[in-house]
Amino acid sequence: AQTVTQSQPEMSVQEAETVTLSCTYDTSESDYYLFWYKQPPSRQMILVIRQEAYKQQNATENRFSVNFQKAAKSFSLKISDSQLGDAAMYFCAYRGFMEYGNKLVFGAGTILRVKS
Amino acid sequence: GAGVSQTPSNKVTEKGKYVELRCDPISGHTALYWYRQSLGQGPEFLIYFQGTGAADDSGLPNDRFFAVRPEGSVSTLKIQRTERGDSAVYLCASSLGSGATGEQFFGPGTRLTVL
């Protein structure tokens, strides 16, 4: 079974600074997807960024980028120019490359606090 | 357009009671997922529907939990003889397809509290 581990229960960053959230995963599959979701206090899960395992290039979405190391099974999220609105719980998630279904497997989450 | 909606937003019940949680997916989305998120944890998969049928119910913890999607749209998660350990946020998600590229869109969840 696939597992996702987020070893940082809580992180803090100063506004406008950069922060990196860590994630490792375990799988025997060669093709899969990885995601970072943001969950503010409203509980609404919002997709931040996704990475296809077959792509070597790291995904980037505006201020958000990932460092995907397939051999090390590592998938970290870098947030540049942090803003107060970035404060939330962040979840790393895995999804297999099955033709059908594809449930998400989540890590335990990292609380990100942004200081003004 | 409207996103995934879930009702009620909060539900408080007593141990031993029966509860139903409702999910309205995005119109046209054929795949629907239920997840359970305990306090301080990430969501855990419960069940997945493709159309009207439950394609994967491997995450349901026991036979007190049951879910239906009779017309391939709205889904109801049913919990019988609730226990205090069932207290959690129940999240629903839908996607346009069930293939690997189908992004899952989440609702705001129902917070269930069992006293």
Tab-separated table of C-alpha atoms in Angstrom:
chain	number	residue	atom	x	y	z
A	1	ALA	CA	0.000	0.000	0.000
A	2	GLN	CA	1.115	3.512	-0.691
A	3	THR	CA	1.968	5.819	2.193
A	4	VAL	CA	2.657	9.541	2.386
A	5	THR	CA	4.699	11.108	5.179
A	6	GLN	CA	4.868	14.769	6.139
A	7	SER	CA	7.438	15.109	8.896
A	8	GLN	CA	6.802	18.771	9.720
A	9	PRO	CA	3.646	19.182	11.835
A	10	GLU	CA	4.022	22.965	11.792
A	11	MET	CA	6.070	25.570	9.944
A	12	SER	CA	6.350	29.356	10.230
A	13	VAL	CA	7.477	31.895	7.661
A	14	GLN	CA	7.815	35.640	7.599
A	15	GLU	CA	5.672	37.471	5.070
A	16	ALA	CA	7.491	37.850	1.721
A	17	GLU	CA	9.987	35.120	2.635
A	18	THR	CA	10.311	31.617	1.177
A	19	VAL	CA	9.344	28.375	2.901
A	20	THR	CA	9.674	24.722	1.921
A	21	LEU	CA	7.319	21.970	3.069
A	22	SER	CA	8.589	18.393	2.954
A	23	CYS	CA	6.871	15.227	1.809
A	24	THR	CA	8.076	11.680	1.213
A	25	TYR	CA	6.080	8.753	-0.079
A	26	ASP	CA	6.376	5.041	-0.578
A	27	THR	CA	5.120	3.164	-3.619
A	28	SER	CA	6.045	0.249	-5.840
A	29	GLU	CA	4.399	1.822	-8.872
A	30	SER	CA	6.414	3.566	-11.565
A	31	ASP	CA	3.694	5.903	-12.784
A	32	TYR	CA	1.638	8.078	-10.449
A	33	TYR	CA	0.578	11.609	-9.611
A	34	LEU	CA	1.557	13.761	-6.662
A	35	PHE	CA	-0.359	16.753	-5.352
A	36	TRP	CA	-0.208	19.514	-2.811
A	37	TYR	CA	-3.560	20.647	-1.388
A	38	LYS	CA	-4.261	23.666	0.788
A	39	GLN	CA	-6.972	23.511	3.461
A	40	PRO	CA	-7.864	26.820	5.119
A	41	PRO	CA	-10.106	26.966	8.215
A	42	SER	CA	-13.135	26.862	5.903
A	43	ARG	CA	-12.209	23.153	5.365
A	44	GLN	CA	-12.354	23.539	1.562
A	45	MET	CA	-9.511	21.532	0.030
A	46	ILE	CA	-7.895	23.533	-2.777
A	47	LEU	CA	-5.477	22.043	-5.278
A	48	VAL	CA	-2.224	23.995	-5.243
A	49	ILE	CA	-0.049	22.055	-7.653
A	50	ARG	CA	0.296	18.627	-9.258
A	51	GLN	CA	3.203	16.621	-10.630
A	52	GLU	CA	3.134	13.678	-13.004
A	53	ALA	CA	5.812	11.146	-12.063
A	54	TYR	CA	6.792	10.546	-15.689
A	55	LYS	CA	7.724	14.205	-16.128
A	56	GLN	CA	11.240	15.132	-15.106
A	57	GLN	CA	10.526	18.844	-15.065
A	58	ASN	CA	9.353	20.198	-11.736
A	59	ALA	CA	5.861	21.732	-11.761
A	60	THR	CA	5.434	25.455	-11.117
A	61	GLU	CA	2.312	27.513	-10.462
A	62	ASN	CA	3.060	31.190	-9.896
A	63	ARG	CA	4.658	31.436	-6.411
A	64	PHE	CA	4.399	27.686	-5.835
A	65	SER	CA	6.912	25.167	-7.121
A	66	VAL	CA	7.906	21.618	-6.293
A	67	ASN	CA	11.163	19.730	-6.017
A	68	PHE	CA	10.341	16.223	-7.222
A	69	GLN	CA	13.039	13.614	-6.610
A	70	LYS	CA	11.635	10.337	-7.954
A	71	ALA	CA	14.499	8.098	-6.891
A	72	ALA	CA	14.393	9.472	-3.357
A	73	LYS	CA	10.568	9.461	-3.367
A	74	SER	CA	10.563	13.038	-2.202
A	75	PHE	CA	8.134	15.795	-3.189
A	76	SER	CA	8.637	19.148	-1.448
A	77	LEU	CA	6.648	22.342	-1.950
A	78	LYS	CA	8.330	25.725	-2.093
A	79	ILE	CA	6.274	28.847	-1.511
A	80	SER	CA	7.994	32.051	-2.566
A	81	ASP	CA	7.059	35.575	-1.476
A	82	SER	CA	4.769	34.182	1.233
A	83	GLN	CA	1.523	36.031	1.813
A	84	LEU	CA	-0.827	36.119	4.790
A	85	GLY	CA	-3.398	34.277	2.688
A	86	ASP	CA	-1.042	31.321	2.384
A	87	ALA	CA	-1.617	30.444	6.034
A	88	ALA	CA	-3.414	27.100	6.083
A	89	MET	CA	-2.946	23.359	6.481
A	90	TYR	CA	-1.067	21.832	3.551
A	91	PHE	CA	-1.459	18.217	2.533
A	92	CYS	CA	0.723	16.175	0.243
A	93	ALA	CA	-1.203	13.484	-1.644
A	94	TYR	CA	-0.483	10.519	-3.917
A	95	ARG	CA	-2.604	8.955	-6.599
A	96	GLY	CA	-1.794	5.874	-8.623
A	97	PHE	CA	-1.881	5.799	-12.402
A	98	MET	CA	-4.631	3.243	-12.613
A	99	GLU	CA	-7.051	3.384	-15.491
A	100	TYR	CA	-9.995	3.405	-13.093
A	101	GLY	CA	-10.661	4.905	-9.707
A	102	ASN	CA	-7.608	6.637	-8.342
A	103	LYS	CA	-8.328	7.447	-4.741
A	104	LEU	CA	-6.032	9.972	-3.093
A	105	VAL	CA	-3.691	8.959	-0.276
A	106	PHE	CA	-2.905	11.924	1.989
A	107	GLY	CA	-0.169	12.734	4.448
A	108	ALA	CA	-0.949	14.015	7.944
A	109	GLY	CA	-0.494	17.639	6.926
A	110	THR	CA	1.679	20.623	7.821
A	111	ILE	CA	0.247	23.751	9.421
A	112	LEU	CA	1.788	26.822	7.814
A	113	ARG	CA	1.763	30.065	9.809
A	114	VAL	CA	2.656	33.343	8.103
A	115	LYS	CA	3.942	36.176	10.278
A	116	SER	CA	3.435	39.806	9.308
B	1	GLY	CA	-20.765	27.297	-11.775
B	2	ALA	CA	-21.527	25.740	-8.418
B	3	GLY	CA	-18.939	23.598	-6.744
B	4	VAL	CA	-19.417	20.486	-4.641
B	5	SER	CA	-21.872	21.091	-1.836
B	6	GLN	CA	-22.404	19.104	1.325
B	7	THR	CA	-25.206	19.179	3.839
B	8	PRO	CA	-25.451	19.614	6.700
B	9	SER	CA	-22.367	21.675	7.443
B	10	ASN	CA	-22.364	20.417	11.007
B	11	LYS	CA	-24.184	17.509	12.617
B	12	VAL	CA	-24.324	16.699	16.317
B	13	THR	CA	-25.818	13.382	17.311
B	14	GLU	CA	-25.896	11.000	20.221
B	15	LYS	CA	-24.118	7.686	20.421
B	16	GLY	CA	-26.195	4.950	18.874
B	17	LYS	CA	-28.174	7.197	16.524
B	18	TYR	CA	-28.395	6.976	12.726
B	19	VAL	CA	-27.123	9.829	10.518
B	20	GLU	CA	-27.157	10.674	6.827
B	21	LEU	CA	-24.697	13.016	5.159
B	22	ARG	CA	-25.427	14.381	1.706
B	23	CYS	CA	-23.125	15.330	-1.176
B	24	ASP	CA	-24.100	17.223	-4.337
B	25	PRO	CA	-21.290	16.889	-6.871
B	26	ILE	CA	-20.480	19.264	-9.689
B	27	SER	CA	-22.986	18.791	-12.495
B	28	GLY	CA	-21.740	16.289	-15.057
B	29	HIS	CA	-19.090	14.743	-12.829
B	30	THR	CA	-19.365	10.973	-13.040
B	31	ALA	CA	-16.897	10.073	-10.310
B	32	LEU	CA	-17.622	10.752	-6.628
B	33	TYR	CA	-15.441	10.077	-3.595
B	34	TRP	CA	-16.019	10.128	0.162
B	35	TYR	CA	-13.153	10.752	2.592
B	36	ARG	CA	-13.030	10.986	6.392
B	37	GLN	CA	-10.747	13.459	8.125
B	38	SER	CA	-10.138	12.957	11.830
B	39	LEU	CA	-8.849	15.834	13.943
B	40	GLY	CA	-5.258	16.697	13.090
B	41	GLN	CA	-5.046	14.098	10.332
B	42	GLY	CA	-5.182	13.973	6.568
B	43	PRO	CA	-8.309	12.728	4.803
B	44	GLU	CA	-8.706	8.956	4.469
B	45	PHE	CA	-10.509	7.328	1.584
B	46	LEU	CA	-13.845	5.676	2.275
B	47	ILE	CA	-15.634	4.881	-0.980
B	48	TYR	CA	-15.633	5.729	-4.679
B	49	PHE	CA	-18.579	5.782	-7.090
B	50	GLN	CA	-18.446	5.678	-10.855
B	51	GLY	CA	-21.956	6.559	-11.945
B	52	THR	CA	-24.441	4.779	-9.714
B	53	GLY	CA	-22.225	1.921	-8.632
B	54	ALA	CA	-19.716	1.749	-5.809
B	55	ALA	CA	-16.545	0.845	-7.690
B	56	ASP	CA	-14.326	0.738	-4.597
B	57	ASP	CA	-15.618	0.581	-1.019
B	58	SER	CA	-12.413	-0.730	0.502
B	59	GLY	CA	-12.084	2.243	2.839
B	60	LEU	CA	-15.369	1.799	4.691
B	61	PRO	CA	-14.314	0.933	8.261
B	62	ASN	CA	-17.142	-1.518	9.037
B	63	ASP	CA	-20.674	-2.482	8.100
B	64	ARG	CA	-22.179	0.439	10.015
B	65	PHE	CA	-21.104	2.631	7.109
B	66	PHE	CA	-22.961	2.580	3.825
B	67	ALA	CA	-23.233	4.960	0.874
B	68	VAL	CA	-25.539	5.234	-2.099
B	69	ARG	CA	-25.745	7.205	-5.323
B	70	PRO	CA	-29.015	6.012	-6.867
B	71	GLU	CA	-29.211	8.350	-9.862
B	72	GLY	CA	-25.532	8.904	-10.463
B	73	SER	CA	-25.516	12.410	-9.048
B	74	VAL	CA	-26.281	13.094	-5.363
B	75	SER	CA	-24.722	10.694	-2.874
B	76	THR	CA	-25.658	9.937	0.732
B	77	LEU	CA	-23.289	8.510	3.313
B	78	LYS	CA	-25.196	6.623	5.987
B	79	ILE	CA	-23.847	5.717	9.403
B	80	GLN	CA	-25.768	3.386	11.690
B	81	ARG	CA	-25.370	3.058	15.466
B	82	THR	CA	-22.926	5.957	15.604
B	83	GLU	CA	-19.962	5.752	17.975
B	84	ARG	CA	-17.853	8.533	19.466
B	85	GLY	CA	-14.981	7.405	17.264
B	86	ASP	CA	-17.024	8.318	14.182
B	87	SER	CA	-16.607	12.005	15.035
B	88	ALA	CA	-14.735	13.596	12.132
B	89	VAL	CA	-15.121	15.803	9.084
B	90	TYR	CA	-16.574	13.874	6.162
B	91	LEU	CA	-15.398	15.230	2.818
B	92	CYS	CA	-16.903	14.567	-0.573
B	93	ALA	CA	-15.121	15.099	-3.888
B	94	SER	CA	-16.132	14.713	-7.501
B	95	SER	CA	-14.287	14.526	-10.788
B	96	LEU	CA	-15.229	14.680	-14.435
B	97	GLY	CA	-13.812	11.239	-15.094
B	98	SER	CA	-12.229	8.449	-13.137
B	99	GLY	CA	-9.063	8.334	-15.169
B	100	ALA	CA	-5.718	9.325	-13.825
B	101	THR	CA	-6.034	12.916	-15.035
B	102	GLY	CA	-9.403	13.528	-13.355
B	103	GLU	CA	-8.851	16.323	-10.853
B	104	GLN	CA	-10.913	15.883	-7.715
B	105	PHE	CA	-12.881	18.908	-6.523
B	106	PHE	CA	-13.756	18.897	-2.845
B	107	GLY	CA	-16.753	20.120	-0.924
B	108	PRO	CA	-16.485	21.966	2.405
B	109	GLY	CA	-17.259	18.827	4.382
B	110	THR	CA	-19.697	17.876	7.118
B	111	ARG	CA	-18.375	17.980	10.676
B	112	LEU	CA	-19.965	15.084	12.563
B	113	THR	CA	-19.846	15.122	16.353
B	114	VAL	CA	-21.055	12.060	18.233
B	115	LEU	CA	-21.714	12.756	21.914
